[in-house]
Tab-separated table of C-alpha atoms and ligand atoms in Angstrom:
chain	number	residue	atom	x	y	z
T	1	MET	CA	-5.007	-29.371	2.827
T	2	LYS	CA	-3.290	-30.456	-0.397
T	3	ARG	CA	-3.230	-27.365	-2.592
T	4	ILE	CA	-3.351	-23.633	-2.029
T	5	GLY	CA	-3.589	-20.712	-4.437
T	6	VAL	CA	-1.975	-17.295	-4.366
T	7	LEU	CA	-2.878	-14.083	-6.167
T	8	THR	CA	-2.108	-10.374	-6.064
T	9	SER	CA	-4.955	-7.912	-6.540
T	10	GLY	CA	-5.612	-4.162	-6.655
T	11	GLY	CA	-2.695	-1.740	-6.932
T	12	ASP	CA	0.767	-3.281	-7.155
T	13	ALA	CA	3.114	-2.679	-4.259
T	14	PRO	CA	6.864	-3.276	-3.988
T	15	GLY	CA	7.404	-6.342	-1.831
T	16	MET	CA	4.473	-8.313	-3.236
T	17	ASN	CA	6.986	-10.580	-4.957
T	18	CYS	CA	8.628	-11.337	-1.610
T	19	ALA	CA	5.230	-12.346	-0.245
T	20	ILE	CA	4.525	-14.589	-3.261
T	21	ARG	CA	7.952	-16.186	-2.859
T	22	ALA	CA	7.314	-16.830	0.826
T	23	VAL	CA	3.873	-18.340	0.176
T	24	VAL	CA	5.178	-20.661	-2.534
T	25	ARG	CA	8.303	-21.796	-0.715
T	26	LYS	CA	6.721	-22.201	2.719
T	27	ALA	CA	3.844	-24.183	1.225
T	28	ILE	CA	6.217	-26.455	-0.708
T	29	PHE	CA	8.310	-26.843	2.463
T	30	PHE	CA	5.168	-28.269	4.109
T	31	GLY	CA	4.451	-30.558	1.143
T	32	LEU	CA	1.600	-28.542	-0.350
T	33	ASP	CA	1.035	-27.869	-4.030
T	34	VAL	CA	0.687	-24.242	-5.087
T	35	THR	CA	-1.344	-22.650	-7.863
T	36	GLY	CA	-0.428	-19.140	-8.946
T	37	ILE	CA	-3.318	-17.071	-10.275
T	38	GLN	CA	-2.407	-14.417	-12.827
T	39	ARG	CA	-4.003	-10.947	-12.904
T	40	GLY	CA	-5.926	-11.143	-9.634
T	41	TYR	CA	-9.650	-11.824	-9.781
T	42	SER	CA	-9.725	-11.113	-13.490
T	43	GLY	CA	-7.344	-14.016	-14.133
T	44	LEU	CA	-9.253	-16.206	-11.703
T	45	ILE	CA	-12.431	-15.685	-13.707
T	46	ASN	CA	-10.593	-16.297	-16.995
T	47	GLY	CA	-8.885	-19.438	-15.713
T	48	GLU	CA	-5.343	-18.033	-15.752
T	49	LEU	CA	-4.022	-20.528	-13.228
T	50	ARG	CA	-0.586	-22.119	-13.269
T	51	GLU	CA	1.475	-24.499	-11.217
T	52	MET	CA	4.156	-22.858	-9.078
T	53	ASN	CA	7.384	-24.536	-8.008
T	54	LEU	CA	10.531	-23.449	-6.195
T	55	SER	CA	11.999	-22.023	-9.402
T	56	SER	CA	8.851	-20.028	-10.261
T	57	VAL	CA	9.800	-17.590	-7.524
T	58	ALA	CA	13.559	-17.536	-8.062
T	59	ASP	CA	15.292	-14.195	-8.580
T	60	ILE	CA	12.279	-12.045	-7.684
T	61	ILE	CA	13.022	-10.960	-4.103
T	62	HIS	CA	14.493	-7.650	-5.286
T	63	ARG	CA	11.944	-6.857	-7.975
T	64	GLY	CA	9.128	-4.339	-7.573
T	65	GLY	CA	5.662	-5.007	-8.937
T	66	THR	CA	4.265	-8.529	-8.951
T	67	ILE	CA	5.261	-11.479	-11.136
T	68	LEU	CA	1.680	-12.739	-10.917
T	69	ARG	CA	0.516	-9.407	-12.363
T	70	THR	CA	-2.436	-7.613	-10.842
T	71	ALA	CA	-5.699	-6.253	-12.139
T	72	ARG	CA	-9.020	-4.760	-11.219
T	73	SER	CA	-12.110	-6.734	-12.204
T	74	GLU	CA	-15.633	-5.391	-12.500
T	75	THR	CA	-16.931	-8.885	-13.345
T	76	PHE	CA	-15.758	-10.165	-9.964
T	77	ARG	CA	-18.133	-7.704	-8.330
T	78	THR	CA	-21.046	-9.738	-9.775
T	79	PRO	CA	-22.281	-13.067	-8.326
T	80	GLU	CA	-21.849	-14.667	-11.768
T	81	GLY	CA	-18.211	-13.569	-11.936
T	82	ARG	CA	-17.505	-14.960	-8.479
T	83	ALA	CA	-19.244	-18.250	-9.359
T	84	LYS	CA	-16.921	-18.624	-12.344
T	85	ALA	CA	-13.912	-17.845	-10.129
T	86	ALA	CA	-14.980	-20.479	-7.593
T	87	GLU	CA	-15.497	-23.025	-10.371
T	88	HIS	CA	-11.898	-22.620	-11.559
T	89	LEU	CA	-10.580	-23.025	-8.034
T	90	ARG	CA	-12.587	-26.227	-7.555
T	91	GLU	CA	-11.414	-27.605	-10.903
T	92	MET	CA	-7.790	-27.066	-9.854
T	93	GLY	CA	-8.412	-28.524	-6.390
T	94	VAL	CA	-7.418	-25.290	-4.641
T	95	GLU	CA	-8.570	-25.548	-1.021
T	96	GLY	CA	-7.378	-22.208	0.308
T	97	LEU	CA	-6.313	-18.858	-1.121
T	98	VAL	CA	-3.732	-16.299	-0.082
T	99	ILE	CA	-4.902	-12.887	-1.273
T	100	ILE	CA	-2.186	-10.239	-1.370
T	101	GLY	CA	-3.824	-6.842	-1.841
T	102	GLY	CA	-5.795	-4.036	-0.270
T	103	ASP	CA	-9.135	-3.844	1.529
T	104	GLY	CA	-11.087	-3.989	-1.757
T	105	SER	CA	-9.445	-7.305	-2.534
T	106	PHE	CA	-10.308	-8.582	0.947
T	107	ARG	CA	-13.952	-7.529	0.516
T	108	GLY	CA	-14.044	-9.474	-2.729
T	109	ALA	CA	-12.497	-12.529	-1.057
T	110	ARG	CA	-15.050	-12.325	1.733
T	111	LEU	CA	-17.879	-12.542	-0.798
T	112	LEU	CA	-16.204	-15.531	-2.458
T	113	SER	CA	-16.073	-17.139	0.968
T	114	ASN	CA	-19.706	-16.250	1.817
T	115	GLU	CA	-21.089	-17.547	-1.446
T	116	HIS	CA	-18.829	-20.491	-2.248
T	117	GLY	CA	-17.020	-21.397	0.983
T	118	ILE	CA	-13.570	-20.629	-0.464
T	119	LYS	CA	-11.103	-20.365	2.422
T	120	PHE	CA	-8.755	-17.398	2.372
T	121	ILE	CA	-6.120	-15.464	4.277
T	122	GLY	CA	-5.467	-11.812	3.400
T	123	VAL	CA	-1.978	-10.320	3.297
T	124	PRO	CA	-2.066	-6.500	3.312
T	125	GLY	CA	-0.239	-5.086	0.323
T	126	THR	CA	-0.716	-1.426	-0.584
T	127	ILE	CA	1.610	1.554	-0.571
T	128	ASP	CA	-1.246	3.614	0.953
T	129	ASN	CA	-0.881	1.760	4.281
T	130	ASP	CA	-4.591	2.330	4.903
T	131	ILE	CA	-5.544	-1.159	6.093
T	132	PRO	CA	-6.578	-1.448	9.749
T	133	CYS	CA	-5.080	-3.971	12.200
T	134	THR	CA	-1.575	-3.635	10.834
T	135	ASP	CA	1.046	-0.981	11.431
T	136	TYR	CA	2.543	-1.653	8.024
T	137	CYS	CA	1.286	-2.831	4.670
T	138	ILE	CA	3.662	-4.279	2.097
T	139	GLY	CA	5.029	-1.507	-0.118
T	140	PHE	CA	4.497	1.420	2.224
T	141	ASP	CA	8.091	1.652	3.421
T	142	THR	CA	9.444	1.539	-0.130
T	143	ALA	CA	6.977	4.207	-1.266
T	144	VAL	CA	7.939	6.491	1.634
T	145	ASN	CA	11.612	6.049	0.803
T	146	ASN	CA	10.884	6.814	-2.853
T	147	VAL	CA	9.167	10.046	-1.808
T	148	VAL	CA	11.965	11.029	0.572
T	149	ASP	CA	14.496	10.410	-2.192
T	150	ALA	CA	12.467	12.664	-4.515
T	151	ILE	CA	12.172	15.382	-1.843
T	152	ASN	CA	15.945	15.304	-1.332
T	153	LYS	CA	16.450	15.912	-5.029
T	154	ILE	CA	13.801	18.619	-5.250
T	155	ARG	CA	15.390	20.300	-2.237
T	156	ASP	CA	18.635	20.832	-4.192
T	157	THR	CA	16.799	22.830	-6.845
T	158	ALA	CA	14.515	24.509	-4.315
T	159	THR	CA	17.542	25.803	-2.394
T	160	SER	CA	19.523	26.799	-5.473
T	161	HIS	CA	16.650	28.796	-6.930
T	162	GLU	CA	15.146	29.871	-3.592
T	163	ARG	CA	11.789	28.450	-4.530
T	164	THR	CA	8.774	26.997	-2.857
T	165	TYR	CA	7.928	23.478	-3.944
T	166	VAL	CA	4.610	21.722	-3.538
T	167	VAL	CA	5.052	17.959	-3.766
T	168	GLU	CA	1.890	15.910	-4.292
T	169	VAL	CA	2.125	12.319	-3.120
T	170	MET	CA	-0.139	9.267	-3.303
T	171	GLY	CA	-2.209	7.660	-0.578
T	172	ARG	CA	-5.760	7.575	-1.929
T	173	ASN	CA	-7.932	8.857	0.940
T	174	SER	CA	-5.230	8.625	3.557
T	175	GLY	CA	-2.197	10.670	4.507
T	176	PHE	CA	0.204	7.980	5.723
T	177	ILE	CA	2.740	8.423	2.919
T	178	ALA	CA	2.577	12.222	3.130
T	179	LEU	CA	2.979	12.261	6.898
T	180	GLU	CA	5.889	9.856	7.128
T	181	ALA	CA	7.711	11.187	4.054
T	182	GLY	CA	6.999	14.781	5.093
T	183	LEU	CA	8.560	14.240	8.506
T	184	ALA	CA	11.501	12.274	7.107
T	185	GLY	CA	12.030	14.822	4.322
T	186	GLY	CA	11.824	17.866	6.603
T	187	ALA	CA	8.812	19.381	4.834
T	188	GLU	CA	7.723	22.808	6.084
T	189	SER	CA	4.052	21.827	5.895
T	190	ILE	CA	2.192	18.569	5.410
T	191	LEU	CA	-1.382	18.524	4.113
T	192	ILE	CA	-3.277	15.305	4.793
T	193	PRO	CA	-6.984	14.461	4.582
T	194	GLU	CA	-7.116	13.420	8.255
T	195	MET	CA	-6.239	16.935	9.475
T	196	LYS	CA	-7.848	20.161	8.312
T	197	THR	CA	-5.195	22.635	7.214
T	198	ASN	CA	-5.813	26.270	6.534
T	199	LEU	CA	-3.675	27.425	3.607
T	200	ASP	CA	-3.292	30.811	5.301
T	201	ASP	CA	-1.429	29.029	8.099
T	202	VAL	CA	0.818	27.358	5.539
T	203	ILE	CA	1.533	30.769	3.992
T	204	GLU	CA	2.205	32.357	7.367
T	205	LYS	CA	4.726	29.644	8.040
T	206	LEU	CA	6.324	30.314	4.671
T	207	TYR	CA	6.782	33.988	5.569
T	208	ARG	CA	8.206	33.117	8.978
T	209	GLY	CA	10.730	30.864	7.261
T	210	LEU	CA	11.694	33.580	4.793
T	211	GLN	CA	12.166	36.084	7.617
T	212	ARG	CA	14.726	33.902	9.298
T	213	GLY	CA	16.573	33.315	6.037
T	214	LYS	CA	15.182	30.018	4.796
T	215	LEU	CA	16.161	29.532	1.185
T	216	HIS	CA	13.294	27.283	0.229
T	217	SER	CA	10.140	25.614	1.425
T	218	ILE	CA	8.733	22.188	0.700
T	219	ILE	CA	5.053	21.516	1.171
T	220	VAL	CA	3.892	17.921	0.933
T	221	VAL	CA	0.275	17.405	-0.134
T	222	ALA	CA	-1.435	14.011	0.073
T	223	GLU	CA	-3.592	13.422	-3.001
T	224	GLY	CA	-6.562	12.861	-0.676
T	225	ALA	CA	-6.132	16.356	0.799
T	226	GLY	CA	-6.533	18.100	-2.548
T	227	SER	CA	-4.660	18.854	-5.707
T	228	GLY	CA	-1.034	19.936	-5.488
T	229	ILE	CA	-1.598	22.213	-8.474
T	230	ASP	CA	-4.442	24.015	-6.685
T	231	VAL	CA	-2.351	24.424	-3.542
T	232	GLY	CA	0.554	25.749	-5.631
T	233	ASN	CA	-1.715	28.228	-7.424
T	234	VAL	CA	-3.163	29.598	-4.186
T	235	ILE	CA	0.316	30.055	-2.689
T	236	LYS	CA	1.590	31.731	-5.846
T	237	GLU	CA	-1.420	34.073	-6.043
T	238	LYS	CA	-1.362	35.028	-2.380
T	239	THR	CA	2.409	35.433	-1.968
T	240	GLY	CA	3.872	36.043	-5.411
T	241	LEU	CA	6.633	33.568	-4.469
T	242	ASP	CA	8.223	31.435	-7.174
T	243	THR	CA	6.206	28.289	-6.492
T	244	ARG	CA	6.512	25.026	-8.414
T	245	VAL	CA	4.485	21.849	-8.203
T	246	THR	CA	5.754	18.294	-8.603
T	247	ILE	CA	3.311	15.397	-8.760
T	248	LEU	CA	5.320	12.290	-7.999
T	249	GLY	CA	2.743	9.834	-9.361
T	250	HIS	CA	3.617	6.241	-10.020
T	251	ILE	CA	7.357	6.522	-9.453
T	252	GLN	CA	6.357	6.160	-5.799
T	253	ARG	CA	5.125	2.634	-6.423
T	254	GLY	CA	8.031	1.258	-8.394
T	255	GLY	CA	11.527	0.086	-7.699
T	256	THR	CA	13.250	-2.491	-5.610
T	257	PRO	CA	11.575	-3.061	-2.233
T	258	THR	CA	13.386	-1.892	0.892
T	259	SER	CA	14.744	-4.530	3.243
T	260	PHE	CA	11.936	-3.635	5.650
T	261	ASP	CA	9.286	-4.414	3.037
T	262	ARG	CA	11.086	-7.588	2.019
T	263	VAL	CA	11.163	-8.825	5.584
T	264	ILE	CA	7.539	-8.069	6.500
T	265	ALA	CA	6.323	-9.430	3.159
T	266	SER	CA	8.272	-12.654	3.674
T	267	ARG	CA	7.019	-13.027	7.225
T	268	MET	CA	3.409	-12.231	6.353
T	269	GLY	CA	3.361	-14.549	3.323
T	270	ALA	CA	4.802	-17.403	5.347
T	271	MET	CA	2.334	-16.818	8.172
T	272	ALA	CA	-0.590	-16.912	5.745
T	273	VAL	CA	0.465	-20.460	4.801
T	274	ASP	CA	0.784	-21.437	8.480
T	275	LEU	CA	-2.748	-20.185	9.111
T	276	LEU	CA	-4.211	-22.152	6.195
T	277	ILE	CA	-2.445	-25.296	7.385
T	278	GLU	CA	-3.850	-24.736	10.880
T	279	GLY	CA	-7.312	-24.679	9.287
T	280	LYS	CA	-7.853	-20.956	9.846
T	281	ASP	CA	-10.064	-19.040	7.440
T	282	ARG	CA	-11.260	-15.466	6.808
T	283	LYS	CA	-8.260	-13.923	8.517
T	284	MET	CA	-5.927	-11.097	7.766
T	285	VAL	CA	-2.290	-11.076	8.749
T	286	GLY	CA	-1.015	-7.901	10.400
T	287	VAL	CA	2.138	-6.636	12.057
T	288	VAL	CA	1.508	-4.829	15.323
T	289	SER	CA	4.437	-3.410	17.323
T	290	GLY	CA	6.758	-5.704	15.401
T	291	GLU	CA	4.753	-8.832	16.123
T	292	LEU	CA	2.812	-10.816	13.538
T	293	LYS	CA	-0.827	-11.393	14.406
T	294	ASP	CA	-3.952	-12.608	12.673
T	295	PHE	CA	-7.283	-10.814	12.740
T	296	ASP	CA	-10.756	-11.837	11.800
T	297	ILE	CA	-11.445	-10.300	8.401
T	298	ASP	CA	-14.883	-8.984	9.460
T	299	TYR	CA	-13.281	-7.241	12.407
T	300	ALA	CA	-10.448	-5.811	10.321
T	301	LEU	CA	-12.767	-4.513	7.608
T	302	SER	CA	-15.048	-2.873	10.152
T	303	ARG	CA	-12.215	-0.831	11.652
T	304	GLU	CA	-10.792	2.449	10.504
T	305	LYS	CA	-7.083	3.128	10.457
T	306	THR	CA	-6.137	6.449	11.953
T	307	ILE	CA	-2.960	8.453	11.694
T	308	ASP	CA	-0.793	9.088	14.729
T	309	LYS	CA	-1.613	12.714	15.575
T	310	SER	CA	1.528	13.059	17.693
T	311	VAL	CA	3.640	12.401	14.583
T	312	TYR	CA	1.722	15.102	12.715
T	313	GLU	CA	2.221	17.547	15.567
T	314	LEU	CA	5.896	16.689	15.809
T	315	ALA	CA	6.386	17.311	12.083
T	316	GLY	CA	4.814	20.750	12.599
T	317	ILE	CA	7.021	21.580	15.583
T	318	LEU	CA	10.231	20.468	13.897
T	319	ALA	CA	9.514	22.447	10.749
T	320	ILE	CA	8.760	25.659	12.579
O	1	ADP	P1	-7.376	-2.818	-3.320
O	1	ADP	O1	-7.427	-4.285	-3.054
O	1	ADP	O2	-5.967	-2.314	-3.508
O	1	ADP	O3	-8.176	-2.017	-2.304
O	1	ADP	P2	-9.510	-2.447	-5.285
O	1	ADP	O4	-10.401	-1.726	-4.335
O	1	ADP	O5	-9.403	-1.927	-6.673
O	1	ADP	O6	-8.023	-2.568	-4.767
O	1	ADP	O7	-10.035	-3.951	-5.345
O	1	ADP	C1	-9.416	-4.912	-6.173
O	1	ADP	C2	-10.482	-5.792	-6.799
O	1	ADP	O8	-11.194	-6.468	-5.760
O	1	ADP	C3	-11.559	-5.049	-7.584
O	1	ADP	O9	-11.195	-4.796	-8.926
O	1	ADP	C4	-12.719	-6.023	-7.525
O	1	ADP	O10	-12.579	-7.053	-8.480
O	1	ADP	C5	-12.552	-6.632	-6.123
O	1	ADP	N1	-13.416	-5.931	-5.165
O	1	ADP	C6	-13.184	-4.764	-4.523
O	1	ADP	N2	-14.222	-4.399	-3.732
O	1	ADP	C7	-15.161	-5.352	-3.914
O	1	ADP	C8	-16.475	-5.556	-3.405
O	1	ADP	N3	-17.029	-4.688	-2.524
O	1	ADP	N4	-17.157	-6.650	-3.831
O	1	ADP	C9	-16.600	-7.513	-4.691
O	1	ADP	N5	-15.362	-7.394	-5.198
O	1	ADP	C10	-14.646	-6.332	-4.835
């Protein structure tokens, strides 16, 4: 293998830059040439390819987002779009791709492989942490810390004004961010799509808290479990308590990556290069119990990632 390509696709995630840096520098360390593809599959179709060198990835380890930019591409979902993408890779002499993104990006890469034989290794990058075969995706830890930081701040006002706060967090159809940030932030209740929650139970808990002198309550709602505004309205209507809603939105995705994200992103990016050099193809890198592993992409995409119910139960017990 002489040349590899790297791109970021789907939603940006803090730590993606660390993965890009690792891919570029590890590949150059092994004497490979590296092409950086701008704006994910969209840039691949438009021919936005550029040479990467050691300096291209200097001074980015601490930056959120992705220097390669990211995008969503409807054209890539068509066979014609993918044919164009493959043509640009062949023109540049790219023999293998590292795709840093979520499961949608991996599905796209799989089609590019099926139809045009383009080799690829997937590196899981999404704050939602919803990709199977890995305990952590790049960006998740930073997002959770961003949410916990926000909860800490909201707590000051919640206590001072003796209010109930509903905090809506991201996660698409999964509750990983809500669960981890809810436990770490000491939320009274956590609503996630994986577990059915009766709002009457949430309200009962609120009253119990009030009875023993709690000054405030924080309820974390994963976006996939419903709208924070709706939850806030129901609580307000049923209890008459001063209830406010905060939707954290994209501040969860930004900012400097945590050291944890930097380390797993660096390790995963470097491993993706190792796998390509070994001649591996259609794999996804994952971290399981602290160890880096590679999984067949078909296997990974056929699995479903589940939350740890014991963590959910623990959060409930501790917030009693
Ligand atoms: P993520 O990678 O974070 O899950 P998306 O689901 O938006 O993000 O996917 C990123 C891009 O990957 C899409 O804009 C599209 O170009 C491509 N993609 C996603 N799913 C498919 C699919 N089933 N077939 C072809 N391309 C896909």
